[in-house]
PDB file of C-alpha atoms in Angstrom:
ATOM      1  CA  UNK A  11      -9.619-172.629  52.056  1.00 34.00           C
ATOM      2  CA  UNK A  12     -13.424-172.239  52.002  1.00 35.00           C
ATOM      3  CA  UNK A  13     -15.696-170.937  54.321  1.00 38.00           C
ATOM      4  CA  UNK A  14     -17.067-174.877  54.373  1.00 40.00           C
ATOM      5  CA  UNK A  15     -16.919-177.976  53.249  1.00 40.00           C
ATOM      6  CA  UNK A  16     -19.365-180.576  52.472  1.00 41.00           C
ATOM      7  CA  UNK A  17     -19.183-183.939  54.464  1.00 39.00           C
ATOM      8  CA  UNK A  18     -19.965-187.344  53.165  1.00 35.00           C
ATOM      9  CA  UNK A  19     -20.213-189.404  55.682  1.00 37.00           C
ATOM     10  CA  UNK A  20     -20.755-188.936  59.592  1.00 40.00           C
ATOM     11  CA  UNK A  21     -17.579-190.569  60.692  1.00 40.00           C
ATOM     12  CA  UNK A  22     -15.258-188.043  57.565  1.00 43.00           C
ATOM     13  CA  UNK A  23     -14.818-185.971  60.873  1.00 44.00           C
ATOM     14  CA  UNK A  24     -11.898-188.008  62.007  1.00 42.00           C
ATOM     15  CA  UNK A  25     -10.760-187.634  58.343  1.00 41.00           C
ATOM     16  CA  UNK A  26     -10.523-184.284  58.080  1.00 42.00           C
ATOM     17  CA  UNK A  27      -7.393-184.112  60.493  1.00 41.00           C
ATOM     18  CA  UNK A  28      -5.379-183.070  58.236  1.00 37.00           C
ATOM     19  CA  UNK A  29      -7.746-180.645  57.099  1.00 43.00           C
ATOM     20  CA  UNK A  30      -7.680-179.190  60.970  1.00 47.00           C
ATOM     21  CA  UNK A  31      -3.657-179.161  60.604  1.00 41.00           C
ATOM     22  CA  UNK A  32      -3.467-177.219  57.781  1.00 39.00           C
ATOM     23  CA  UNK A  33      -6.713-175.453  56.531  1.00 43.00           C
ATOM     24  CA  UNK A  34      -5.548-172.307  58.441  1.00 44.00           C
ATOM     25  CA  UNK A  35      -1.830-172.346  59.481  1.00 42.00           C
ATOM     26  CA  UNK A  36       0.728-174.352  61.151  1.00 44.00           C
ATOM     27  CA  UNK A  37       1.476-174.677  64.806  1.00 44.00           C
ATOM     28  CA  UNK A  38       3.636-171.738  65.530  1.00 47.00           C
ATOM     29  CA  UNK A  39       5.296-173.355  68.424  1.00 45.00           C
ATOM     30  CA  UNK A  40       5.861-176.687  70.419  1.00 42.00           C
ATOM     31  CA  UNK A  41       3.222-176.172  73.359  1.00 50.00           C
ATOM     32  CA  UNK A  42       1.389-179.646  74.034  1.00 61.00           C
ATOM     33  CA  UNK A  43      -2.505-179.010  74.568  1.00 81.00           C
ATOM     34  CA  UNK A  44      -5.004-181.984  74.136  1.00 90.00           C
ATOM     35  CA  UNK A  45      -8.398-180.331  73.376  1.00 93.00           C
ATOM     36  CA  UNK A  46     -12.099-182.151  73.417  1.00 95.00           C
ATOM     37  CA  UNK A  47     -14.780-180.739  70.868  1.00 95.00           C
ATOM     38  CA  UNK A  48     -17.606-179.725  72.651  1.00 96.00           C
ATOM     39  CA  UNK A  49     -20.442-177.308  72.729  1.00 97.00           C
ATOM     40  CA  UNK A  50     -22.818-179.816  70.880  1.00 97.00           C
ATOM     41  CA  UNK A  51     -26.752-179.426  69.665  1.00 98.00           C
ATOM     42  CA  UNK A  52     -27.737-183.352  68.988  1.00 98.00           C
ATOM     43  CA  UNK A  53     -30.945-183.015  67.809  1.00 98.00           C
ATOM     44  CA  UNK A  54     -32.301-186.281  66.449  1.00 98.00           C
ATOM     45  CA  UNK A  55     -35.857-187.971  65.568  1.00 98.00           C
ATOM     46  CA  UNK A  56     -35.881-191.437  65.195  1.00 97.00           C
ATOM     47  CA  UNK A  57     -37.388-194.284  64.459  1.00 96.00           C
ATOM     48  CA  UNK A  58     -38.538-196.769  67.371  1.00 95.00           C
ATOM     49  CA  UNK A  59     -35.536-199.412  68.276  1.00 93.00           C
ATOM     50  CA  UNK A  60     -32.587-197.563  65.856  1.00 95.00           C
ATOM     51  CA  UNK A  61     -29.839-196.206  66.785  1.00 97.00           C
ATOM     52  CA  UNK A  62     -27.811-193.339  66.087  1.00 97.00           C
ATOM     53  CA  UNK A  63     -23.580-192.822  65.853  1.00 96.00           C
ATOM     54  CA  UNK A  64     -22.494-189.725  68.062  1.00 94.00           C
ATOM     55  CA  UNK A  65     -18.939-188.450  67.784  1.00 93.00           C
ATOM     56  CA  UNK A  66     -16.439-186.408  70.123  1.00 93.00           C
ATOM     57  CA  UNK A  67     -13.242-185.861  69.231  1.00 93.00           C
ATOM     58  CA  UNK A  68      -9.451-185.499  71.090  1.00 93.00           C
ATOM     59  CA  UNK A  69      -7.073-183.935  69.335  1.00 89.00           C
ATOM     60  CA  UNK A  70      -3.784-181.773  69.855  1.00 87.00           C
ATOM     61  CA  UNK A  71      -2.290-180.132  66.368  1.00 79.00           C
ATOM     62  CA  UNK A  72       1.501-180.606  67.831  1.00 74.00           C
ATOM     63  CA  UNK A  73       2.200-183.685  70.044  1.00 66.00           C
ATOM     64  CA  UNK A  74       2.933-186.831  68.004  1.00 63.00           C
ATOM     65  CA  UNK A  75       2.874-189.050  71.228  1.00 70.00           C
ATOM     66  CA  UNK A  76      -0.469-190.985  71.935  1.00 80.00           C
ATOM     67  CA  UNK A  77      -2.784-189.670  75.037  1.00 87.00           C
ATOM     68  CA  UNK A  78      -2.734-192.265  77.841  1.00 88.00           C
ATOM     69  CA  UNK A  79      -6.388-193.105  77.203  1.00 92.00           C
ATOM     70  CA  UNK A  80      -7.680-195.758  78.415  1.00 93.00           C
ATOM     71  CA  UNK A  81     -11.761-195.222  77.618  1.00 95.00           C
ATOM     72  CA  UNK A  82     -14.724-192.785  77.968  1.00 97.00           C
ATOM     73  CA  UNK A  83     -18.049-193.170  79.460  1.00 97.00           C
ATOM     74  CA  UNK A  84     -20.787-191.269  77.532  1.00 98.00           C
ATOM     75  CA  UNK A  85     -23.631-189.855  80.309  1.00 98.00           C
ATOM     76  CA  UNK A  86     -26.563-189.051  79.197  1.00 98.00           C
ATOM     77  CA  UNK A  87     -30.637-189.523  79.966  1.00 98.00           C
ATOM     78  CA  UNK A  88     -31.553-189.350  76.289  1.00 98.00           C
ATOM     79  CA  UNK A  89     -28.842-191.121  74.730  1.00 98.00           C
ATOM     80  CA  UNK A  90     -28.396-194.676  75.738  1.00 97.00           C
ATOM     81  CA  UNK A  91     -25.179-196.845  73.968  1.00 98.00           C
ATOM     82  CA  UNK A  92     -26.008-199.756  73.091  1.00 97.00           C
ATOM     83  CA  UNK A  93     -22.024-201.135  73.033  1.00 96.00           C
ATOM     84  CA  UNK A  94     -18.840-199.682  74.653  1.00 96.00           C
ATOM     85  CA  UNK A  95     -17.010-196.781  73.128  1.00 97.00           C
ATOM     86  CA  UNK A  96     -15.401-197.074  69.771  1.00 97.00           C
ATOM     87  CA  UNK A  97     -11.699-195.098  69.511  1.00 96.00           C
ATOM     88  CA  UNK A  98     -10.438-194.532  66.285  1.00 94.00           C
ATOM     89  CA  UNK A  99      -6.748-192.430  65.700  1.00 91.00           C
ATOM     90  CA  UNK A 100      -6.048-190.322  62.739  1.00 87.00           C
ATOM     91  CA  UNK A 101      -3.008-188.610  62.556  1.00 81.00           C
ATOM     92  CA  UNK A 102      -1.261-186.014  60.250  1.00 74.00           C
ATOM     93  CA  UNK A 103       2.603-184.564  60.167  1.00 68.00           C
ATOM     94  CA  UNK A 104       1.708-182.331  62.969  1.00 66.00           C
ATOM     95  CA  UNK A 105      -1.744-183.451  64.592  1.00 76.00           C
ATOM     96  CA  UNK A 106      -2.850-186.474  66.495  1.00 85.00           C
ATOM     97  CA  UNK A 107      -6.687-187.241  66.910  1.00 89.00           C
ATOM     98  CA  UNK A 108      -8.650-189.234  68.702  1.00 93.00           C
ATOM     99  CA  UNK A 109     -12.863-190.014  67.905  1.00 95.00           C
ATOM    100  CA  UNK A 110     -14.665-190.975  70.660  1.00 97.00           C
ATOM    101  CA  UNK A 111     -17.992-193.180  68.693  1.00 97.00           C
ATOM    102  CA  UNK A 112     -21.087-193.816  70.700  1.00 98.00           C
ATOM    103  CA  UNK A 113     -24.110-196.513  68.857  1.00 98.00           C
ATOM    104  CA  UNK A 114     -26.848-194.873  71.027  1.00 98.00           C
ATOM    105  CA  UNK A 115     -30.360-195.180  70.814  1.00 98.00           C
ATOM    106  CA  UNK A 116     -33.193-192.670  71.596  1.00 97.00           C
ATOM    107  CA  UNK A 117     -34.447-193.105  75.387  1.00 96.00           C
ATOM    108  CA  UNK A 118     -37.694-190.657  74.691  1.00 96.00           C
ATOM    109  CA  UNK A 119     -38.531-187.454  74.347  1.00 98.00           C
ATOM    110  CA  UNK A 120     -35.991-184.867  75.944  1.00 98.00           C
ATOM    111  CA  UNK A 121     -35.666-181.256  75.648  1.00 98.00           C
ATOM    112  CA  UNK A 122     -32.373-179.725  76.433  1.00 98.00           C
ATOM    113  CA  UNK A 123     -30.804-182.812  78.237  1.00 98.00           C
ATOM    114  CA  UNK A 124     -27.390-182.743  79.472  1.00 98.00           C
ATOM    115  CA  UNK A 125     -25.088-184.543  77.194  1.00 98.00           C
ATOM    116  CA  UNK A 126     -21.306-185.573  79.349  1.00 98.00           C
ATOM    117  CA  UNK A 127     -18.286-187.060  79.004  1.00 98.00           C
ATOM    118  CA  UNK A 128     -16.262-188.834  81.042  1.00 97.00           C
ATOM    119  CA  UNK A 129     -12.503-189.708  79.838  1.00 96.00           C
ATOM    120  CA  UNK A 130     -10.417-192.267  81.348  1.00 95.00           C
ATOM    121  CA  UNK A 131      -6.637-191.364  81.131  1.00 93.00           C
ATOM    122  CA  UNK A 132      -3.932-193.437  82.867  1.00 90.00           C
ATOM    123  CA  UNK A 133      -3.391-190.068  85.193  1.00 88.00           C
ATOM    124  CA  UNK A 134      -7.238-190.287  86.190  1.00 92.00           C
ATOM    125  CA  UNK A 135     -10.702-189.238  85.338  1.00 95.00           C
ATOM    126  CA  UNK A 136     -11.831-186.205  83.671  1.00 96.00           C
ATOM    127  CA  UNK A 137     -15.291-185.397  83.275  1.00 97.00           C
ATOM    128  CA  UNK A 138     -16.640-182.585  80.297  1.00 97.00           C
ATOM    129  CA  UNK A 139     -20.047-181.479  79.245  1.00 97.00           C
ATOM    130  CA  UNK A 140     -20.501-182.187  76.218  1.00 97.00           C
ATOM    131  CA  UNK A 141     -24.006-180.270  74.823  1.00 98.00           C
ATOM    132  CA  UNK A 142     -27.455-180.504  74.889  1.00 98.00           C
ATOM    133  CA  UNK A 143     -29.506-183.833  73.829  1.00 98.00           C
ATOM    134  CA  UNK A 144     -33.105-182.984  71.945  1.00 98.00           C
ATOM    135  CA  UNK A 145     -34.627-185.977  70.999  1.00 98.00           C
ATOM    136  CA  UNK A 146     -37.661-187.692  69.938  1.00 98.00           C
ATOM    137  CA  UNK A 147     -38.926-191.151  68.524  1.00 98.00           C
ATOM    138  CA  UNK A 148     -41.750-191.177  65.840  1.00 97.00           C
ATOM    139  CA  UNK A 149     -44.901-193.078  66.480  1.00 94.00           C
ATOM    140  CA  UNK A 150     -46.102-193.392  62.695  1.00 96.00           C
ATOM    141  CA  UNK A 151     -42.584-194.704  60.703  1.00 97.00           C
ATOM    142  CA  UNK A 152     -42.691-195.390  57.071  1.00 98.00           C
ATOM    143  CA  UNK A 153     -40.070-195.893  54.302  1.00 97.00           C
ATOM    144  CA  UNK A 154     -42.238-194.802  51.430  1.00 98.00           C
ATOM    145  CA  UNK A 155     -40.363-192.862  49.507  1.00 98.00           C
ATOM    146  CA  UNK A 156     -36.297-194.140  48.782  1.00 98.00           C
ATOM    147  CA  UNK A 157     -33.140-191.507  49.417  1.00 97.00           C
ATOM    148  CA  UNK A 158     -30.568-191.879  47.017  1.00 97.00           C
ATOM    149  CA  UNK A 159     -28.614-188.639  48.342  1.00 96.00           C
ATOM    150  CA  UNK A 160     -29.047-187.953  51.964  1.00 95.00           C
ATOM    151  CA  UNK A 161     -27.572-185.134  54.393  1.00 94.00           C
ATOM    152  CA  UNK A 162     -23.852-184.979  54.745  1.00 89.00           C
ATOM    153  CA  UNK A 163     -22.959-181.716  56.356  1.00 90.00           C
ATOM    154  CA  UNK A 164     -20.930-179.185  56.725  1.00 92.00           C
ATOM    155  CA  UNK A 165     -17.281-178.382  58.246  1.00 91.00           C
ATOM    156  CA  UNK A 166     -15.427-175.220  58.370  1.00 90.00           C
ATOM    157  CA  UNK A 167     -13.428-172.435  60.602  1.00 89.00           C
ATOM    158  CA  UNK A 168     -14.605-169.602  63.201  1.00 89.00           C
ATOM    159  CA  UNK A 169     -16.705-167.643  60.057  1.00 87.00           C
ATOM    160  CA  UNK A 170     -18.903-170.496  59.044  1.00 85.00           C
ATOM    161  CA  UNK A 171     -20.648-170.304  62.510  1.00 89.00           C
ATOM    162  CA  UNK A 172     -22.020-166.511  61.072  1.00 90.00           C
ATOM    163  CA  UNK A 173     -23.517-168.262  57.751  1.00 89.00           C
ATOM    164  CA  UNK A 174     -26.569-170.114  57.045  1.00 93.00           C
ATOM    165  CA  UNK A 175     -26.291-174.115  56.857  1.00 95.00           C
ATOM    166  CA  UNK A 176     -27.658-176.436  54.604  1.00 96.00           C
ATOM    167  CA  UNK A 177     -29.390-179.677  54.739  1.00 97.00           C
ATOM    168  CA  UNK A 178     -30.363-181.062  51.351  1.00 97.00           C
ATOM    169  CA  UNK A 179     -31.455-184.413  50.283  1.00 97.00           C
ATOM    170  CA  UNK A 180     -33.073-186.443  47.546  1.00 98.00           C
ATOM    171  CA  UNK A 181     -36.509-188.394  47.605  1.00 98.00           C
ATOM    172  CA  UNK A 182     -37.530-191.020  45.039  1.00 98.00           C
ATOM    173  CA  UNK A 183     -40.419-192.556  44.287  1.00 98.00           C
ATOM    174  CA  UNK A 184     -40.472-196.098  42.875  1.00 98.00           C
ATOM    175  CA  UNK A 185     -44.112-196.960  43.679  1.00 97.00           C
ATOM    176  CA  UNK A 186     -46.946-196.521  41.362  1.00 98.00           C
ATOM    177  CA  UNK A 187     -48.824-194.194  44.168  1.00 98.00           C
ATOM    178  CA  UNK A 188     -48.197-190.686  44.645  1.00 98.00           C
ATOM    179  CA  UNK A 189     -46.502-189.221  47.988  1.00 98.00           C
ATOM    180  CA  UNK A 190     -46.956-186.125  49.240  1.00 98.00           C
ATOM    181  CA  UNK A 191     -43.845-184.352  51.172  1.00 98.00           C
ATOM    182  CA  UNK A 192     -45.784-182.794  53.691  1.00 98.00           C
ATOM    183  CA  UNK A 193     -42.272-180.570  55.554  1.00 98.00           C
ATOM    184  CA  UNK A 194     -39.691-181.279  58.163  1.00 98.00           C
ATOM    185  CA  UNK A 195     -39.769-181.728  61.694  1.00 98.00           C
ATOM    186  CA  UNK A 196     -36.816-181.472  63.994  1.00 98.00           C
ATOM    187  CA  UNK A 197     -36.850-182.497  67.349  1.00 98.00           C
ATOM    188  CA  UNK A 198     -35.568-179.307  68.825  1.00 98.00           C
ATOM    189  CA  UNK A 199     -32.895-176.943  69.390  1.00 98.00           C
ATOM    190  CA  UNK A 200     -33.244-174.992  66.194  1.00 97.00           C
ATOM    191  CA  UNK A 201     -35.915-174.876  63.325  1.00 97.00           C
ATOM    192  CA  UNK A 202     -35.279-174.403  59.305  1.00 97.00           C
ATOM    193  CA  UNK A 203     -35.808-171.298  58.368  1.00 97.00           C
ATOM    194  CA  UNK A 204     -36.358-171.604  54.887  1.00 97.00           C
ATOM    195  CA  UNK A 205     -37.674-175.537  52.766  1.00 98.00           C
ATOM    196  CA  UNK A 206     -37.702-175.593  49.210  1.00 98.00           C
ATOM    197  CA  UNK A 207     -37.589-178.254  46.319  1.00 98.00           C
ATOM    198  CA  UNK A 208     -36.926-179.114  42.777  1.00 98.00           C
ATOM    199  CA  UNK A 209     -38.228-181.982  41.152  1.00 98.00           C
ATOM    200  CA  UNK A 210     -36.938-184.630  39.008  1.00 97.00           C
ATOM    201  CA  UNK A 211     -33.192-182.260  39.157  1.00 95.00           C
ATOM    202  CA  UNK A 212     -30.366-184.191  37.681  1.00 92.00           C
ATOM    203  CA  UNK A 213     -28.111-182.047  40.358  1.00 92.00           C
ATOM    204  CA  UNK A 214     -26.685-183.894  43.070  1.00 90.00           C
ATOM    205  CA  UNK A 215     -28.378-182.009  46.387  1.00 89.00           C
ATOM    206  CA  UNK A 216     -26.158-179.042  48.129  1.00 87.00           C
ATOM    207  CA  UNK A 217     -26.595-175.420  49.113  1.00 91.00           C
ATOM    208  CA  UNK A 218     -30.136-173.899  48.513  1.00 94.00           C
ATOM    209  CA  UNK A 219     -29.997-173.038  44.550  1.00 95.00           C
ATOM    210  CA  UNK A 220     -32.631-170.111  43.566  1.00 94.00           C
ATOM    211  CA  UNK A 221     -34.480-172.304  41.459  1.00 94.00           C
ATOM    212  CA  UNK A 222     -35.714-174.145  44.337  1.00 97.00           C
ATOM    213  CA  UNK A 223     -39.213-173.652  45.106  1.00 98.00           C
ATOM    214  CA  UNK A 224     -40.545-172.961  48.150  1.00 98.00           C
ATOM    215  CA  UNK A 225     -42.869-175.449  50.105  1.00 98.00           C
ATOM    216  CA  UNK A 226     -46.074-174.163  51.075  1.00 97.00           C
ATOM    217  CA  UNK A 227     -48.508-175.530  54.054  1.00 96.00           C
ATOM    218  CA  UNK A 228     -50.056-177.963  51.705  1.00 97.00           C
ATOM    219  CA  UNK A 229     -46.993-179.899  50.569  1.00 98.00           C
ATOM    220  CA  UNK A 230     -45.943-181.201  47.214  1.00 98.00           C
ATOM    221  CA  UNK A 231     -46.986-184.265  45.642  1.00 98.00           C
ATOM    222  CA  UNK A 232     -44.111-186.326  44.293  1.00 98.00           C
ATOM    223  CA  UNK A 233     -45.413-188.413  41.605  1.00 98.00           C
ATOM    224  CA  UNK A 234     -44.648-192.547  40.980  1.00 98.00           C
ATOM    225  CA  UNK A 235     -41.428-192.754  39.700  1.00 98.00           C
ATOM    226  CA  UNK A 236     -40.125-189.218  40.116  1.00 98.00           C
ATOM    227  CA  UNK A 237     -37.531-187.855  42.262  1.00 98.00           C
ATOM    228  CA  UNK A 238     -37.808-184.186  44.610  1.00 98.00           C
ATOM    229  CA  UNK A 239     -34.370-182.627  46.000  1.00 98.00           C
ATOM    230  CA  UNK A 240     -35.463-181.269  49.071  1.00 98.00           C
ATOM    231  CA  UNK A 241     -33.490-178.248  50.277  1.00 97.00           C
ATOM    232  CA  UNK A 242     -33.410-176.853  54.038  1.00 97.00           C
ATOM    233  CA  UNK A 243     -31.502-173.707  55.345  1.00 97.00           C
ATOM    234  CA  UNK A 244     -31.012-172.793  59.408  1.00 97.00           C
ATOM    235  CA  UNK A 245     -29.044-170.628  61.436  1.00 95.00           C
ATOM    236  CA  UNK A 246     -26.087-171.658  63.910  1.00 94.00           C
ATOM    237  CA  UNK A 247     -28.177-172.447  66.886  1.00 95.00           C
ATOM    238  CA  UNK A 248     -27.137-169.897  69.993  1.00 94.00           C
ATOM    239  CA  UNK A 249     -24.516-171.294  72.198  1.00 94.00           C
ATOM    240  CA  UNK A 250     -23.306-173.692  70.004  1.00 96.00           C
ATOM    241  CA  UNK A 251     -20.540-174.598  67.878  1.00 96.00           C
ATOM    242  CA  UNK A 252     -21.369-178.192  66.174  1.00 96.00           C
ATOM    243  CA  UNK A 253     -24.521-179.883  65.934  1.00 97.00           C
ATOM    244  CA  UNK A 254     -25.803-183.270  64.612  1.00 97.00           C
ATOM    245  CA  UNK A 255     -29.594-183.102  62.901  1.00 97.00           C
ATOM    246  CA  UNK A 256     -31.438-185.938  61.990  1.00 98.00           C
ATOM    247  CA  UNK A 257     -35.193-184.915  60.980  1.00 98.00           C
ATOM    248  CA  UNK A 258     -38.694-186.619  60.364  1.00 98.00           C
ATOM    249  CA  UNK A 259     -39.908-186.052  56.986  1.00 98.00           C
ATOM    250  CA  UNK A 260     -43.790-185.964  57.030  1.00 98.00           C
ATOM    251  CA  UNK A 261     -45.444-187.894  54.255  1.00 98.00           C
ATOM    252  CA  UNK A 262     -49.131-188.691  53.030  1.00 98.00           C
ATOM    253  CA  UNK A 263     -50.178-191.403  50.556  1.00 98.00           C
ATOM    254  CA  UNK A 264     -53.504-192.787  50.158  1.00 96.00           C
ATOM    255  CA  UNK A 265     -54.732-190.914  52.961  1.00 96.00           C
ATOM    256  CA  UNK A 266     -52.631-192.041  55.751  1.00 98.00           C
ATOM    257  CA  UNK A 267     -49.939-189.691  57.152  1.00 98.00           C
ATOM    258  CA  UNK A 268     -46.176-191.392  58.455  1.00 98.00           C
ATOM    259  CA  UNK A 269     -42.656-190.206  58.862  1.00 98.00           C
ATOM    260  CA  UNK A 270     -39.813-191.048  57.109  1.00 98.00           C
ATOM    261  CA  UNK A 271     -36.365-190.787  59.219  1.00 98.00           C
ATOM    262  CA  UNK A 272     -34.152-188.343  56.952  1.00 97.00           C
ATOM    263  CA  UNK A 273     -30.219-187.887  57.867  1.00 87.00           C
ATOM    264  CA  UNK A 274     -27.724-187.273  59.545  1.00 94.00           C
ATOM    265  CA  UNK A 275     -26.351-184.022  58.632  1.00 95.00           C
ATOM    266  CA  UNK A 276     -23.441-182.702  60.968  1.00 95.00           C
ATOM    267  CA  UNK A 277     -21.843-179.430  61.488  1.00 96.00           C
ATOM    268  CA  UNK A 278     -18.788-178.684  62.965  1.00 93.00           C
ATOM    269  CA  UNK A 279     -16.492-176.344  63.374  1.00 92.00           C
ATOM    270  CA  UNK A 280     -12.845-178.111  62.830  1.00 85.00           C
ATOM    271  CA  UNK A 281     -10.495-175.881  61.177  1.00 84.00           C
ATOM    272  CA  UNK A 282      -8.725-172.824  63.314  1.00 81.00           C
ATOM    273  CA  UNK A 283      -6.029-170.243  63.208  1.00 75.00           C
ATOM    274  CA  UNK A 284      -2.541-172.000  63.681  1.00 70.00           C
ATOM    275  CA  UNK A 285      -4.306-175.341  63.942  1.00 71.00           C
ATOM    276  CA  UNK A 286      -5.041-174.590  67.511  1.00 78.00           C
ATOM    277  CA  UNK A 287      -8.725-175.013  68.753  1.00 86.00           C
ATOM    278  CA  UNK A 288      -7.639-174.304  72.360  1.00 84.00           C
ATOM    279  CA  UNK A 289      -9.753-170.984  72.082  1.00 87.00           C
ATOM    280  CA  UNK A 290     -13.101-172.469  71.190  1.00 92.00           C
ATOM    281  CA  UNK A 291     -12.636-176.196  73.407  1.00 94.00           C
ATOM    282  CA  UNK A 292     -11.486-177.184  76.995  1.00 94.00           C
ATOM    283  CA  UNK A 293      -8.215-178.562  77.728  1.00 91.00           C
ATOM    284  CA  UNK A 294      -7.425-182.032  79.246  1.00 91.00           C
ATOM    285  CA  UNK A 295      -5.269-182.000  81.747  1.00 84.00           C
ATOM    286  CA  UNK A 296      -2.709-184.271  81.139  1.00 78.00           C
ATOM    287  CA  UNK A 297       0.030-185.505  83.925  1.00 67.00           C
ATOM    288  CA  UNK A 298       3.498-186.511  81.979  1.00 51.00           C
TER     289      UNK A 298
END
């Protein structure tokens, strides 16, 4: 298996089940352990009014029987649902899952903020932190420049937290006026440490090639009708094992300066030895 393993689409989490059942073993025995992923950096810029998906997962690589679950309450200052909790089961020969899917929408600016869980279970209540909310909503949104290729992310097991990660995406320019990509700005939590580009590249956006040049204070100016694949590198925040990234791209045309919503790119880390992420996530305790 690979150290990673480039994500699609935000919800290819619940997907990759089988992925988490076999990418580094099989269960080695019959104990029955529900785990919750945890230990996440959501660090999202937005647009005013959207909303963003956020994702936990359930999952237990041996029992085949479903979890009495009856719903979860997401608690949060910064994230606000906009609709009740979405469940959706995937299941493999050996591992059940559940995805807990939240339609939230920015509240404000927040550094750090407390991100829970609570999950209803037939048994009771059980109530889990999961991460640390850093958010913000742009006051200058534009969509001038179209993305053909955004962010999908990355997956992988316990040594892809020691690697760099990659966020790459593709700008295009159908207007007749020239934009110029001005950098990246993350809400917080972690910073790139590296941006780079390659113009009009018929390569479909991933890793950080070495052709990629690097952008400077001053920007680049993407000219009408051309495309730019933007690449960004950053380290595995401290303290934390997945994160979700969406960014505000800073833009100038004609003068006036806006930002462009770019993402999401999400990183977890879903695949372990035996199938078993009881090391790395806390338990529910579940009452047969």
């Amino acid at each position: 298996m690979t150290r990673s393993s480039r994500l699609v689409t935000f919800t290819s989490l619940a997907a990759l089940v089988t992925g988490l059942a076999t990418g580094c073993g099989h269960p080695s025995g019959p104990t029955d352990r529900w785990t919750i992923f945890n230990k996440w950096l959501y660090s999202v810029v937005t647009g005013p009014g959207q909303t963003i998906t956020i994702q936990a997962n359930i999952t237990n690589p041996y029992r085949k029987e479903r979890l009495p679950l009856q719903g979860a309450e997401l608690h949060a200052n910064a994230l606000k649902p906009v609709a009740p909790v979405h469940i959706q089961t995937s299941e493999s020969q050996v591992v059940f899952q559940y995805a807990l899917l939240w339609n939230v929408r920015i509240a404000g600016t927040y550094q750090g903020d407390p991100v829970g869980v609570t999950v209803r279970l037939a048994t009771g209540n059980q109530s889990f932190v999961l991460g640390k909310a850093y958010t913000r909503v742009v006051e200058h949104p534009v969509d001038w420049l179209a993305l053909p290729y955004l962010p999908g992310g990355e997956a992988g097991q316990p040594d892809y937290l020691t690697g760099p990660h990659d966020f790459g995406f593709r700008f295009a320019n159908h207007s007749n006026v020239p934009v110029r990509f001005m950098g990246l700005e993350t809400a917080g939590g972690f910073q790139f440490s590296k941006v780079g580009y390659v113009m009009n590249s018929k390569d479909v956006p991933g890793g950080y090639p070495k052709d990629a040049r690097p952008l400077t204070s001053a920007g680049v100016v993407i000219p009408p009708h051309a495309t730019c694949n933007v690449y960004a590198e950053f380290k595995q925040p401290s303290g934390y094992l997945n994160e979700l990234i969406q960014v505000a791209a800073v833009l100038e045309r004609g003068g006036v300066r806006g930002e462009e919503i770019v993402g999401t790119g999400m990183y977890t880390l879903n695949y372990f030895l035996n199938a078993d992420p009881s090391a790395y996530y806390p338990a529910l305790n579940v009452t047969k």
